[in-house]
Short mmCIF file of C-alpha atoms in Angstrom, two decimals:
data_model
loop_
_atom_site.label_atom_id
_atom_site.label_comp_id
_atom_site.label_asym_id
_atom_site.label_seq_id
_atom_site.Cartn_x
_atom_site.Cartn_y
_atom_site.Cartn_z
CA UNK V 128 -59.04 -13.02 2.31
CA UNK V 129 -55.57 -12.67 3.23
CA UNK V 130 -53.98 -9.56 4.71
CA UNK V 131 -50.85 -7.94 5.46
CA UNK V 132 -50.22 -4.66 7.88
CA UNK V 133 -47.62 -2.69 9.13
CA UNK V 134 -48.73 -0.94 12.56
CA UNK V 135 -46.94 2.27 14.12
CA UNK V 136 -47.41 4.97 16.61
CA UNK V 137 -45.05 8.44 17.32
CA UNK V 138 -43.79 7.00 20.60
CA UNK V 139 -43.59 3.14 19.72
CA UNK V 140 -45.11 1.86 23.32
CA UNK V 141 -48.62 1.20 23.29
CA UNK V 142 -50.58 2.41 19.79
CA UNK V 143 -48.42 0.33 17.52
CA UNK V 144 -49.35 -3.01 19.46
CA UNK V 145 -53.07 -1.80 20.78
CA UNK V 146 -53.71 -1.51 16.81
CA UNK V 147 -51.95 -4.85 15.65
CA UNK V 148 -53.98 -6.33 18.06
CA UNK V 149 -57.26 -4.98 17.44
CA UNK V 150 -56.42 -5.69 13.72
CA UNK V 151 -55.82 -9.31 14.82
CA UNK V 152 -58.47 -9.81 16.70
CA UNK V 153 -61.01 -7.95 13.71
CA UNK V 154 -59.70 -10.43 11.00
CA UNK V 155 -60.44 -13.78 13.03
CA UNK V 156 -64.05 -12.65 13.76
CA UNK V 157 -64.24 -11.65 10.13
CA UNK V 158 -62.77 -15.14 9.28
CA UNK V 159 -60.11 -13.38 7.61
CA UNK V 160 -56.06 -13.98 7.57
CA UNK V 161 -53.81 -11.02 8.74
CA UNK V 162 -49.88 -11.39 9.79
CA UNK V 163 -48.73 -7.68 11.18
CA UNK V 164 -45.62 -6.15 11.52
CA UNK V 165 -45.16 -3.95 14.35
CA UNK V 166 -43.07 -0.79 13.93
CA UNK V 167 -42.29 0.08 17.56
CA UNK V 168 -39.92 0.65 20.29
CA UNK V 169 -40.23 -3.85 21.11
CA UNK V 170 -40.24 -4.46 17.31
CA UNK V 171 -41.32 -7.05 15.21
CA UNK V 172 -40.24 -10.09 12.62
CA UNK V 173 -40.48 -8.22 9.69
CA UNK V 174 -43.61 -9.54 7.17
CA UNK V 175 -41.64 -12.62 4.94
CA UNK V 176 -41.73 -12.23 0.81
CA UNK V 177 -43.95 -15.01 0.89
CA UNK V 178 -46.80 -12.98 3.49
CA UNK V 179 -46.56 -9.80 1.01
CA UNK V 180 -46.93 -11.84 -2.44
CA UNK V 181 -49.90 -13.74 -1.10
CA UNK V 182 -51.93 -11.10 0.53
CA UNK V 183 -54.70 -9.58 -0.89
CA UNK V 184 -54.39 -5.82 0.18
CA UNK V 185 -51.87 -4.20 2.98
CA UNK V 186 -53.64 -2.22 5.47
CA UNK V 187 -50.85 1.07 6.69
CA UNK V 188 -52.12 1.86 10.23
CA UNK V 189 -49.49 4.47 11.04
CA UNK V 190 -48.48 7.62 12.16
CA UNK V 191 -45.13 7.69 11.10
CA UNK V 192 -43.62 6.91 7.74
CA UNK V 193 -43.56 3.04 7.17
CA UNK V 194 -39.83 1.43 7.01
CA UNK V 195 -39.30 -0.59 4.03
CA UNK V 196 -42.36 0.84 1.88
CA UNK V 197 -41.13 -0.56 -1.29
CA UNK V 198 -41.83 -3.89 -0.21
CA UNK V 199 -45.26 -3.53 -1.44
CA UNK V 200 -45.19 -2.10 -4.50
CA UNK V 201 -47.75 -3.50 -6.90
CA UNK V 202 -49.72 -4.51 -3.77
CA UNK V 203 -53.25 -2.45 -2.96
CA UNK V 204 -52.63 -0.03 -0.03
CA UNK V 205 -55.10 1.02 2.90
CA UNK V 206 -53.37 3.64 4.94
CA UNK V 207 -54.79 5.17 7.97
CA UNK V 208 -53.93 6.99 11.39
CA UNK V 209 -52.76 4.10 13.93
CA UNK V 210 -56.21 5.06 16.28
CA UNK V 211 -58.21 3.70 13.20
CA UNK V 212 -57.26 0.26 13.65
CA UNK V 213 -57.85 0.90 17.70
CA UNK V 214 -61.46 2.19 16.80
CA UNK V 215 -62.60 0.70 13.84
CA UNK V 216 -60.31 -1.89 12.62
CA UNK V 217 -63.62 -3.35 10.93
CA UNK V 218 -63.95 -0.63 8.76
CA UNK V 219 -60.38 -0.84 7.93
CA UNK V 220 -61.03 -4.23 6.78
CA UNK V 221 -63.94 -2.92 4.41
CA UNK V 222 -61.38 -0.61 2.68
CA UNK V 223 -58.84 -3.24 1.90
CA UNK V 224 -61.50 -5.39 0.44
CA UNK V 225 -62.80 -2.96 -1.71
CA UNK V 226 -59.11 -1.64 -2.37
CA UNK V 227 -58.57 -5.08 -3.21
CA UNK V 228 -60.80 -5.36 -6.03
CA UNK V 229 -59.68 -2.53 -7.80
CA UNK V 230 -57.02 -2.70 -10.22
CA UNK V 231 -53.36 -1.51 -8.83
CA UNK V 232 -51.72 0.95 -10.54
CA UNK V 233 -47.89 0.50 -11.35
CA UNK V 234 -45.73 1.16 -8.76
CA UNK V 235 -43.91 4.38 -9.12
CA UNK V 236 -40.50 5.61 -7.53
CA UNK V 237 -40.21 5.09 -3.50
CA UNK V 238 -42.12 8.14 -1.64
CA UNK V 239 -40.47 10.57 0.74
CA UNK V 240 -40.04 8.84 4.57
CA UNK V 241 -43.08 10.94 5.69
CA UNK V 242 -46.54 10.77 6.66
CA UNK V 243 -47.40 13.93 5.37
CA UNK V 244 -49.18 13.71 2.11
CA UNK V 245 -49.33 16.55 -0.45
CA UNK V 246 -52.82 17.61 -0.13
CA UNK V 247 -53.09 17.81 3.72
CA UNK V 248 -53.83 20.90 5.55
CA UNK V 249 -51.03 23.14 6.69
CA UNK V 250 -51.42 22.14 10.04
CA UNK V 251 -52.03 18.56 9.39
CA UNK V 252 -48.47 19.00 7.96
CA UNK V 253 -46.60 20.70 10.89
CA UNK V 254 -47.92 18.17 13.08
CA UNK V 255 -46.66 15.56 11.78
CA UNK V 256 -43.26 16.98 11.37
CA UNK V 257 -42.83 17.55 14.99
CA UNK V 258 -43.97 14.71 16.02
CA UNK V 259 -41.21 12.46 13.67
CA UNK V 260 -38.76 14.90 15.95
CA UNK V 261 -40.43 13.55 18.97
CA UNK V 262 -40.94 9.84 18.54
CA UNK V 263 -36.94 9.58 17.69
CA UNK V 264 -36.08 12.08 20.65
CA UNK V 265 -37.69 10.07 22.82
CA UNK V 266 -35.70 7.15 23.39
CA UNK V 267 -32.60 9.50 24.20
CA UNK V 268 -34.85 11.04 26.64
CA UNK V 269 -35.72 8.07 28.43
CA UNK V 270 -32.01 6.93 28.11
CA UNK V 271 -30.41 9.78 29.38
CA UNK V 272 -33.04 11.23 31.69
CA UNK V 273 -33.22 8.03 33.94
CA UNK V 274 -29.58 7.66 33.69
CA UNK V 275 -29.37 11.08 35.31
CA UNK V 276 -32.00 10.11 37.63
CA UNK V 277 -29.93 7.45 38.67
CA UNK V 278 -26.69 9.37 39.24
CA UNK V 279 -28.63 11.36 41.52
CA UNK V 280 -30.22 8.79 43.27
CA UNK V 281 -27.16 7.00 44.29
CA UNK V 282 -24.84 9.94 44.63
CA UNK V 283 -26.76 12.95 45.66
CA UNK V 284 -27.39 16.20 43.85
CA UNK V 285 -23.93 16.99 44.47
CA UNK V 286 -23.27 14.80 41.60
CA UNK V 287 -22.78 16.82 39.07
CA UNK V 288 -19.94 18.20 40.41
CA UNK V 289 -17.72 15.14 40.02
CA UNK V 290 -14.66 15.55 38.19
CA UNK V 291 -14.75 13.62 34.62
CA UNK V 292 -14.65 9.93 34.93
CA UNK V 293 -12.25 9.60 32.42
CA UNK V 294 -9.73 11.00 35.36
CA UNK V 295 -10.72 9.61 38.18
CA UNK V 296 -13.02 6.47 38.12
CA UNK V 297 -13.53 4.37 41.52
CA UNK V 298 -15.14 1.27 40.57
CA UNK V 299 -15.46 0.24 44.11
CA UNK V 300 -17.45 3.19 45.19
CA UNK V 301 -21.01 4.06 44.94
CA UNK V 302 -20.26 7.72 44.35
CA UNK V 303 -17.43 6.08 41.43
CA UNK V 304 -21.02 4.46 39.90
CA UNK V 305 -23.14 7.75 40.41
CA UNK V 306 -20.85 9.81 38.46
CA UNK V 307 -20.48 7.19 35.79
CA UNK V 308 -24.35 7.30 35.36
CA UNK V 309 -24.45 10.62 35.51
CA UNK V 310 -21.88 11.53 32.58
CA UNK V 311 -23.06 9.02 30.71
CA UNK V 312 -26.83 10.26 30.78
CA UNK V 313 -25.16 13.47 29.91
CA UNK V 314 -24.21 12.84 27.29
CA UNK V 315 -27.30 11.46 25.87
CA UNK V 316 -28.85 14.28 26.62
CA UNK V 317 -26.58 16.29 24.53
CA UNK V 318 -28.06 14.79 21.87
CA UNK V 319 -31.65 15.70 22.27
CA UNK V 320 -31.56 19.13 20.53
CA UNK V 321 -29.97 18.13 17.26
CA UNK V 322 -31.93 14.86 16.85
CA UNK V 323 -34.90 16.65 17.51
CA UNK V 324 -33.95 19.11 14.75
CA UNK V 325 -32.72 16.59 12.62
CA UNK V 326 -35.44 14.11 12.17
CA UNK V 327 -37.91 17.31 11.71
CA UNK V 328 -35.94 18.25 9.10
CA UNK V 329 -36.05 14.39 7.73
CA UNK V 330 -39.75 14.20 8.08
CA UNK V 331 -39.84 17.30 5.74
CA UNK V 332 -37.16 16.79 2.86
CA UNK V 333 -36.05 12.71 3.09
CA UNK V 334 -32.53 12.14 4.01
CA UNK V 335 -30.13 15.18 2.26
CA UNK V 336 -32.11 17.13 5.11
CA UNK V 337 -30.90 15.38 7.98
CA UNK V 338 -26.96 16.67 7.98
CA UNK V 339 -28.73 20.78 8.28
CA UNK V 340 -30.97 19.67 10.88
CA UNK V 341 -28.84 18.01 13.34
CA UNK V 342 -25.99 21.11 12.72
CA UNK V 343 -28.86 23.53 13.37
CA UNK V 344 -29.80 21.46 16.52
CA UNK V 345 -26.35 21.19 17.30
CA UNK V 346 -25.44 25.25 16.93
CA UNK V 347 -29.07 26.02 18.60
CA UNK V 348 -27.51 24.24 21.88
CA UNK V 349 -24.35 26.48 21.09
CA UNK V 350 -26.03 29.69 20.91
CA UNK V 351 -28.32 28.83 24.35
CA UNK V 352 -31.45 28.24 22.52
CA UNK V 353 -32.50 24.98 23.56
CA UNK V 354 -35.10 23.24 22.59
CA UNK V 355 -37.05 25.94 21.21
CA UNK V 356 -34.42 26.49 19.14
CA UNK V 357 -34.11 23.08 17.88
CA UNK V 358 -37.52 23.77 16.60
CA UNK V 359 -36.75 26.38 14.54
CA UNK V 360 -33.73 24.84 13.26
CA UNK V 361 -35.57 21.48 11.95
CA UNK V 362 -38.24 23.44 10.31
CA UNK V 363 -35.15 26.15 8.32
CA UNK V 364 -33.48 23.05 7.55
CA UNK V 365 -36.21 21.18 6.22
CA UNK V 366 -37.70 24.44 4.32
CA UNK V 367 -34.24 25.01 3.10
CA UNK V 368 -33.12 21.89 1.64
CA UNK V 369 -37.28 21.43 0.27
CA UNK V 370 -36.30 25.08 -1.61
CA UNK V 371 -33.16 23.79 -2.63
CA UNK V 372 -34.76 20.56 -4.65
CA UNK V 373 -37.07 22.59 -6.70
CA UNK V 374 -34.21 24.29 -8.13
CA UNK V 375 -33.49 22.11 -11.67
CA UNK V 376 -30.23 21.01 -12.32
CA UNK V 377 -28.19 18.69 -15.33
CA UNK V 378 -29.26 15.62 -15.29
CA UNK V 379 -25.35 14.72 -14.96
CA UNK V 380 -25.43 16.48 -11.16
CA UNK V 381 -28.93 14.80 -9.87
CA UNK V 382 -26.71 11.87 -8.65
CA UNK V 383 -24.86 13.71 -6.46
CA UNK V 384 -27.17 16.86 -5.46
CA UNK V 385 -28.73 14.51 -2.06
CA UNK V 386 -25.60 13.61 -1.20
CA UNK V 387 -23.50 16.59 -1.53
CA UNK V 388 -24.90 19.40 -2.23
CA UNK V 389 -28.21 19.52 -0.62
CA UNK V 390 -26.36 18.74 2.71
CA UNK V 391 -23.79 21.01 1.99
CA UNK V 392 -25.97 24.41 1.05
CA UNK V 393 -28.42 23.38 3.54
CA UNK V 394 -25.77 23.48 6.58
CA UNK V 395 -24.09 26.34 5.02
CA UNK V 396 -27.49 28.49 4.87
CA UNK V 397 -29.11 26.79 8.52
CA UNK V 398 -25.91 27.13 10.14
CA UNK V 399 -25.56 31.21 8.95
CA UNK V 400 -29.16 31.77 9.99
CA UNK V 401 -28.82 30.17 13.16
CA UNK V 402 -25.95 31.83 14.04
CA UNK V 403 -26.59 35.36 12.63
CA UNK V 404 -30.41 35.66 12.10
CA UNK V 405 -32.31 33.10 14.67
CA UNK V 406 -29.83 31.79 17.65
CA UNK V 407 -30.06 35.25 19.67
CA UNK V 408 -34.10 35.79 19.80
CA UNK V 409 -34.11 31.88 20.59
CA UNK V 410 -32.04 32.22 23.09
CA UNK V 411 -33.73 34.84 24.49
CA UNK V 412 -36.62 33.31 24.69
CA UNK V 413 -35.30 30.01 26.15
CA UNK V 414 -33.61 32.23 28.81
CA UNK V 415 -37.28 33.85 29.34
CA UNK V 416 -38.81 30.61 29.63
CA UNK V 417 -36.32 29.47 31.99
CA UNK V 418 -36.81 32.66 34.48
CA UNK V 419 -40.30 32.18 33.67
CA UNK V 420 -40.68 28.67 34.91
CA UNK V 421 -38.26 29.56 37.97
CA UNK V 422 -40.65 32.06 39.38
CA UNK V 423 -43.88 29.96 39.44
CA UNK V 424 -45.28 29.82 42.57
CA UNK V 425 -49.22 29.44 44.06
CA UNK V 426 -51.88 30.06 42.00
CA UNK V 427 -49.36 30.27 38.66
CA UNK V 428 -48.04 27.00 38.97
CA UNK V 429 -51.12 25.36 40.20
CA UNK V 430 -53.29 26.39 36.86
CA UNK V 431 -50.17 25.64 34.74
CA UNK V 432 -50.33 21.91 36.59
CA UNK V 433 -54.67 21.81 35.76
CA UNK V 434 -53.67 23.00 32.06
CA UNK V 435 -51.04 20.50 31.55
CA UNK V 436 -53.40 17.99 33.38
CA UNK V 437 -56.25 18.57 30.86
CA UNK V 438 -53.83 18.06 27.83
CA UNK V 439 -52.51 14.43 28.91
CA UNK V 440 -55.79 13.20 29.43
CA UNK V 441 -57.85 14.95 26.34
CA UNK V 442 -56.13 12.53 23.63
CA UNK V 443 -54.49 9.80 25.57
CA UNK V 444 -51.19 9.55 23.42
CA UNK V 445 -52.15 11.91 20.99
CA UNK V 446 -50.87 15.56 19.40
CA UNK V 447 -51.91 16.91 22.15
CA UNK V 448 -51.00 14.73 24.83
CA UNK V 449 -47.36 14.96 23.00
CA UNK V 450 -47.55 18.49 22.77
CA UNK V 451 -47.41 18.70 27.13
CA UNK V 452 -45.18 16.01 27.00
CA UNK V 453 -42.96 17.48 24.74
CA UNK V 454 -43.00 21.36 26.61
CA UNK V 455 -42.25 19.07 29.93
CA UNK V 456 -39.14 17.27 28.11
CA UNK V 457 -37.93 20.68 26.88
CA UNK V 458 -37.85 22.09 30.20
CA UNK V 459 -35.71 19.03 31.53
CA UNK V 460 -32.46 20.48 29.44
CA UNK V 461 -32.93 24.07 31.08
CA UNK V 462 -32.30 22.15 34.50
CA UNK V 463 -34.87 25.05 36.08
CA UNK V 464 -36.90 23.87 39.79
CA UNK V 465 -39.75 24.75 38.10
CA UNK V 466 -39.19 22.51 34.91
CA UNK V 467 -38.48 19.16 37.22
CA UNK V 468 -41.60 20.34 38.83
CA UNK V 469 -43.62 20.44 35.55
CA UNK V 470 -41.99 16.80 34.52
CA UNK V 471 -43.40 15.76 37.73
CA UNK V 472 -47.03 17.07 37.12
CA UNK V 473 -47.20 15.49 33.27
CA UNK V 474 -46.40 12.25 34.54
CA UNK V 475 -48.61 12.15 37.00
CA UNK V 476 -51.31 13.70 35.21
CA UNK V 477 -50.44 11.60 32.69
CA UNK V 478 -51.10 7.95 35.11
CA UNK V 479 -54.07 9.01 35.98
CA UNK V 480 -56.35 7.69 33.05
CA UNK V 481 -55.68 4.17 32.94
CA UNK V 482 -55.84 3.90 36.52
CA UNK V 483 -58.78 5.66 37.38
CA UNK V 484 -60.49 3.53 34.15
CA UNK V 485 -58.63 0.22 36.04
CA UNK V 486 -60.21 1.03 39.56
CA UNK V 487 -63.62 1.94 38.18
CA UNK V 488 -63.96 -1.19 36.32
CA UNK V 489 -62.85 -2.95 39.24
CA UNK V 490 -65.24 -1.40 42.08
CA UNK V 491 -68.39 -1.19 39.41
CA UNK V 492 -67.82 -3.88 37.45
CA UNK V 493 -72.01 -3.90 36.11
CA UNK V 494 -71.28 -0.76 34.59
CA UNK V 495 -68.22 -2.18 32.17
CA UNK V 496 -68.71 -4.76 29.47
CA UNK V 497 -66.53 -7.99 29.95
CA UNK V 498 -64.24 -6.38 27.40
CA UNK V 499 -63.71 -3.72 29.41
CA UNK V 500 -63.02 -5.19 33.06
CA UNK V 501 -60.48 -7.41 31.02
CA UNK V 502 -59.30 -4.28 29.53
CA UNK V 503 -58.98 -2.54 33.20
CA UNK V 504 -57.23 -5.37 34.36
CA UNK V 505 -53.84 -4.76 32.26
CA UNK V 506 -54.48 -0.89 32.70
CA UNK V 507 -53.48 -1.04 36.21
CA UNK V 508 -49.77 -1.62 34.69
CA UNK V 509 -50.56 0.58 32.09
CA UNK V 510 -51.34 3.26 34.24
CA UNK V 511 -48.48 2.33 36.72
CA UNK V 512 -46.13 2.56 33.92
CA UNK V 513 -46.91 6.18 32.95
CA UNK V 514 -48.69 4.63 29.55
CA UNK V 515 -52.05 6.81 28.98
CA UNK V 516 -52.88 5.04 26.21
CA UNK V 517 -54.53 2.10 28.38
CA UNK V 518 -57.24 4.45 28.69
CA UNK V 519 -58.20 4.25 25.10
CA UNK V 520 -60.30 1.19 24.89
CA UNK V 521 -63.05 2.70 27.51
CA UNK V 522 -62.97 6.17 25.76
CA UNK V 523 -63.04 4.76 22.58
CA UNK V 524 -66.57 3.01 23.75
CA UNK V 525 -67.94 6.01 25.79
CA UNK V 526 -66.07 8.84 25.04
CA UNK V 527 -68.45 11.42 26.39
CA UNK V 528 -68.44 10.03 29.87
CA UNK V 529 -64.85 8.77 30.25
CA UNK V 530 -62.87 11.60 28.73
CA UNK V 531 -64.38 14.46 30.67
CA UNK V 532 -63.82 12.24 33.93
CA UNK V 533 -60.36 11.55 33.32
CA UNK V 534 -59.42 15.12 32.15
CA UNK V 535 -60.93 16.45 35.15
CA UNK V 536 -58.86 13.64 37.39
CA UNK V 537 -55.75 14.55 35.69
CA UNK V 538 -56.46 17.92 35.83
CA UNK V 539 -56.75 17.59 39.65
CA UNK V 540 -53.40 15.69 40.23
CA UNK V 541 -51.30 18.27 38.03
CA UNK V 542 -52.63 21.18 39.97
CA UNK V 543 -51.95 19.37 43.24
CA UNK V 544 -48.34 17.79 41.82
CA UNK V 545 -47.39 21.21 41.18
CA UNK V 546 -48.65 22.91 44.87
CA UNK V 547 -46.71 20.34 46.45
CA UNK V 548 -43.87 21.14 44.71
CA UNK V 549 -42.87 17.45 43.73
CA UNK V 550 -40.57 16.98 41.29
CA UNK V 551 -38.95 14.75 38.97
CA UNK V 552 -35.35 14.38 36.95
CA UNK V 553 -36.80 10.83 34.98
CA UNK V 554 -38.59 11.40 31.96
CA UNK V 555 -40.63 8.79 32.29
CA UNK V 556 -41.14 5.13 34.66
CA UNK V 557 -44.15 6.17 36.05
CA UNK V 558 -43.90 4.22 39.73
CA UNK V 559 -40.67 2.46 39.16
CA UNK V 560 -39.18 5.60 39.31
CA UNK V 561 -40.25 6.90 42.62
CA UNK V 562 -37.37 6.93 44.53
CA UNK V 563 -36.26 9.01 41.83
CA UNK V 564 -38.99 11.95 42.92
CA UNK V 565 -38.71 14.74 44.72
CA UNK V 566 -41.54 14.77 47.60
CA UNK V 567 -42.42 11.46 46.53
CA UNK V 568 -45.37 10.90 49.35
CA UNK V 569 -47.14 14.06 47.64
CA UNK V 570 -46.46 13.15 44.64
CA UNK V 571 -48.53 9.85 45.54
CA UNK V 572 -51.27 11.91 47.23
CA UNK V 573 -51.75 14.23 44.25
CA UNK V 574 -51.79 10.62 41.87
CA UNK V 575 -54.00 8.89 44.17
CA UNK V 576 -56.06 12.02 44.42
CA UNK V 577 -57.09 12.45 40.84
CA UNK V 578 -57.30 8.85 40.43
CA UNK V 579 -60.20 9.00 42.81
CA UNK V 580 -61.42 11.84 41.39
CA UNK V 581 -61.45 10.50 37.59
CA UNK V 582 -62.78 7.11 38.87
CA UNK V 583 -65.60 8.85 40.65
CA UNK V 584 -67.04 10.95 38.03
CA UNK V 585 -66.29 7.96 35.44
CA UNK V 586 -69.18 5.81 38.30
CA UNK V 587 -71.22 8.56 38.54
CA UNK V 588 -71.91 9.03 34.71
CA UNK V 589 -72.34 5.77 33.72
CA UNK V 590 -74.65 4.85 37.05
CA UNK V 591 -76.90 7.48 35.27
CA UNK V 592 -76.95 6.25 31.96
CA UNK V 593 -77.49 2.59 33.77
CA UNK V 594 -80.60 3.64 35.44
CA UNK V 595 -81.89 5.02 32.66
CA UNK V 596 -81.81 1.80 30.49
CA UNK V 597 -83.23 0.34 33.82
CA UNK V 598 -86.41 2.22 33.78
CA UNK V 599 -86.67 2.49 29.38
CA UNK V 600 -86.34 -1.74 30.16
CA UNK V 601 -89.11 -1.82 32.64
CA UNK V 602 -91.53 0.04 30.68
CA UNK V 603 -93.08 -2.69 28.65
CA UNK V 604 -93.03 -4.99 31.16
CA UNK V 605 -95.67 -2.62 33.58
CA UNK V 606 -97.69 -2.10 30.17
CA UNK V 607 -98.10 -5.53 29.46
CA UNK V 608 -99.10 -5.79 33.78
CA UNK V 609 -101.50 -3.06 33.59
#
C-alpha cells in the first residue's frame, strides 16, 4: 500500500524527523510505500498532488496543527501524537490500513489550526495551547538569546550600555560589532512576550485571535508582567474572541466578523483587562518571581537545580520537559543572576540524557542491541547539542531502567550547575556555546558529573537484568547434564 504523512513536533528539532524516520524505516520492512513531509524548524519538500491522490491513507503524526490540511480532503486520516510514530510506527501502519478500507466521509469545511480536538480533557486542551505559544517563541529565543550572548562575549557585560547604533556605529571595532549584536538580539527579544501570547491565542480561536493576543503580549511587557503575563493574555484573548464567535450574527456580517470585528472587540476587551483588571497582579508577581529567583542561594537553589533536573529528563522533549524549559526562558527576560543561573542548570540537565545513553552504549556495548550502539553513536551530538530527545530510542526500549538513570543524572548536574553558580545568557547551543557561560569549567564538571552518574546506574540496571537471562539460559542446559 501506498502512504502519505505529515510529521511534526512543538520545537521542530528532533521529534518531527526521529518520527519520519521511524515511519520510513516501518513501511520498507512492511513492504509498504510512504513519502513524508516534515513540518519542522529544517523543513521539507512539501508532499506533490500526485503523492496525495495516489496514497491509500495519510498517517498525521503531530503535535501541532498540520499546515495545509485541506490538501487531503477526501483522503482517510490517521492522526496521532508525533512519539507514536517514534514508538510504534507499526501500529500506526495498522490504523491506516484499516482506515483505509473504510469508506471516507465527505470532506467538510477546513478545521481550526489546532491540535486540540473537541472532546479532549481540559487539560489535554491547555497543554496544547501553551505549547503552540512555545514552539513559535522558540526560534526568537534562540535568535535573540545567542545574539545577546554574543554581544557579551565580544564586548563585555558592559555592553549594554552602548549608546544606540543607529548614532554611533564603528564598523572597524569589535566593541562597534558587540553592540550591533547586542541591539539586534534585543530586539528579538522584545518580541517574545506578544508572540507567545499571540500564537496561544491562535491555537485557541484560528486567526481573528491572533491581533488580541500579540496586543495583550505586547501591553503585558508594558505593564511589567512578563512572561507570566503573556500567559494570561493568550489565554483572555483566545477565551475572548472563542466567546465572541458563539454570538450569531446576519449572515450579511459573517464575512467580515474574523477580519474586523473579532480582532477589533477582542483587543478592545484584552487590552482593557490587561490594563485595568490583570497587568498589576501580573506584574506583581513577575516582580516576586524576580526577587525570588535573586535571593536563591545553598540549599534553595540546589533543590530548585535537582527539580528542574528531574523534569528535562522525565519526558525527553515532552510537556514536561517544555514546561522547565519554558520557566528557564521566562526568567531570561527578567535579566535576574538567578534566572541565567537556572538557564544554565536546564541546559545542562537537559545534555545529560543522550550522553550518558551515548557513553553507556559505548563502554557496555553487550548490554545494547546493534540498534542501539548505532543509536548512541549520533547521541553523542545529540547530547552535545542540548537535544534530549536522542535519548528516546533507549527509553523507548527500556524505559524502566533508562529513565530513572537519566533523571537521577540530570538531577545531579542541575543541583551541582546551580551550587556552582554557572550561568548562561544563550538559550540554547549546548557546547558550542561555552564560551558563552559563566563558570564554564563547573559548568563542565556538573555535565560531566551527571553524565557519569546517569551512565552508571543505566550499566548497573541492565548488568542485572543481563545476568539474569544468563542464569534463566543456563538452566536447561544443567538439566539436560544432570
Amino acid at each position: 500500500m501506498k502512504f502519505v504523512a505529515i510529521t511534526a513536533c512543538p520545537t521542530g528539532i528532533a521529534h518531527t524527523y526521529m518520527a519520519a524516520e521511524s515511519l520510513e524505516q516501518t513501511a520498507k520492512a512492511n513492504g509498504d510505500t510512504i513519502v513524508v513531509e516534515t513540518q519542522g524548524s529544517a523543513g521539507s519538500e512539501p508532499l506533490s498532488a500526485e503523492d496525495i491522490a495516489s496514497a491509500d491513507a495519510v498517517i498525521f503524526a503531530a503535535d501541532l496543527a498540520v499546515q495545509g490540511r485541506d490538501r487531503f480532503a477526501g483522503k482517510p486520516i490517521v492522526e496521532a501524537p508525533v512519539k507514536a510514530a517514534i514508538n510504534d510506527a507499526a501500529g500506526l501502519f495498522e490504523r491506516a490500513k484499516a482506515a483505509a478500507r473504510e469508506p471516507v466521509a465527505p470532506a467538510a469545511a477546513p478545521e481550526l489550526a489546532t491540535k486540540v480536538g473537541a472532546n479532549d480533557k481540559a487539560g489535554t486542551k491547555v497543554r496544547q495551547w501553551l505549547m503552540t505559544g512555545v514552539s513559535y517563541l522558540i526560534p526568537f529565543v534562540a535568535a535573540g538569546g545567542l545574539l545577546i550572548a554574543l554581544g557579551f562575549a565580544l564586548g563585555g557585560y558592559k555592553i549594554s550600555d552602548a549608546p544606540a547604533v543607529t548614532e554611533h556605529f564603528d564598523a572597524g571595532s569589535v566593541a562597534g560589532w558587540a553592540a550591533l549584536m547586542f541591539q539586534i538580539g534585543s530586539a528579538a527579544f522584545k518580541f517574545l512576550v506578544p508572540v507567545l501570547a499571540g500564537f496561544i491565542a491562535f491555537a485557541m480561536a484560528d486567526r481573528p485571535a491572533i491581533a488580541p493576543g500579540f496586543v495583550g503580549g505586547a501591553i503585558a511587557v508594558t505593564v511589567g508582567a512578563g512572561f507570566l503575563g503573556g500567559l494570561v493574555a493568550g489565554l483572555l484573548a483566545g477565551g475572548v474572541v472563542l466567546a465572541l464567535k458563539k454570538i450569531q450574527v446576519p449572515k450579511a456580517m459573517r464575512g467580515i466578523m474574523p477580519v474586523v470585528v473579532y480582532p477589533l472587540l477582542g483587543s478592545i476587551v484584552v487590552g482593557v483587562l490587561m490594563y485595568v483588571v490583570v497587568g498589576k497582579p501580573m506584574a506583581a508577581a513577575t516582580s516576586g518571581l524576580t526577587n525570588w529567583l535573586n535571593s536563591l542561594s545553598g540549599a534553595s537553589a540546589v533543590l530548585l537545580g535537582a527539580l528542574l533536573g528531574l523534569m528535562m529528563a522525565f519526558d525527553m522533549g515532552g510537556p514536561v520537559n517544555k514546561a522547565a524549559y519554558a520557566f528557564a526562558v521566562g526568567g531570561l527576560t527578567t535579566g535576574a543572576t538567578g534566572s541565567l543561573q537556572i538557564m544554565a542548570a536546564v541546559m545542562a540537565a537537559g545534555m545529560v540524557p543522550p550522553l550518558a545513553l551515548a557513553l553507556a552504549s559505548t563502554v557496555r556495548k553487550k548490554l545494547f542491541t546493534e540498534a542501539e550502539r548505532e543509536n548512541g553513536r549520533a547521541a553523542w551530538l545529540l547530547g552535545a547539542s542540548f537535544i534530549t530527545e536522542g535519548a528516546i530510542p533507549f527509553a523507548a526500549a527500556d524505559p524502566f531502567r533508562v529513565i530513572p538513570s537519566i533523571m537521577l543524572g540530570s538531577a545531579v548536574t542541575g543541583s551541582l550547575s546551580m551550587a556552582f553558580g554557572a550561568t548562561l545568557r544563550a538559550p540554547h547551543g549546548g557546547i558550542f556555546v561555552l564560551p558563552l557561560i559563566g563558570s564554564p569549567l563547573l559548568f563542565l564538571v556538573a555535565l560531566i558529573a551527571g553524565t557519569l552518574v546517569a551512565a552508571g546506574s543505566v550499566i548497573a540496571l541492565k548488568q542485572v537484568r543481563f545476568r539474569a537471562a544468563e542464569r534463566t539460559a543456563a538452566v536447561p542446559t544443567q538439566t539436560v547434564n544432570a
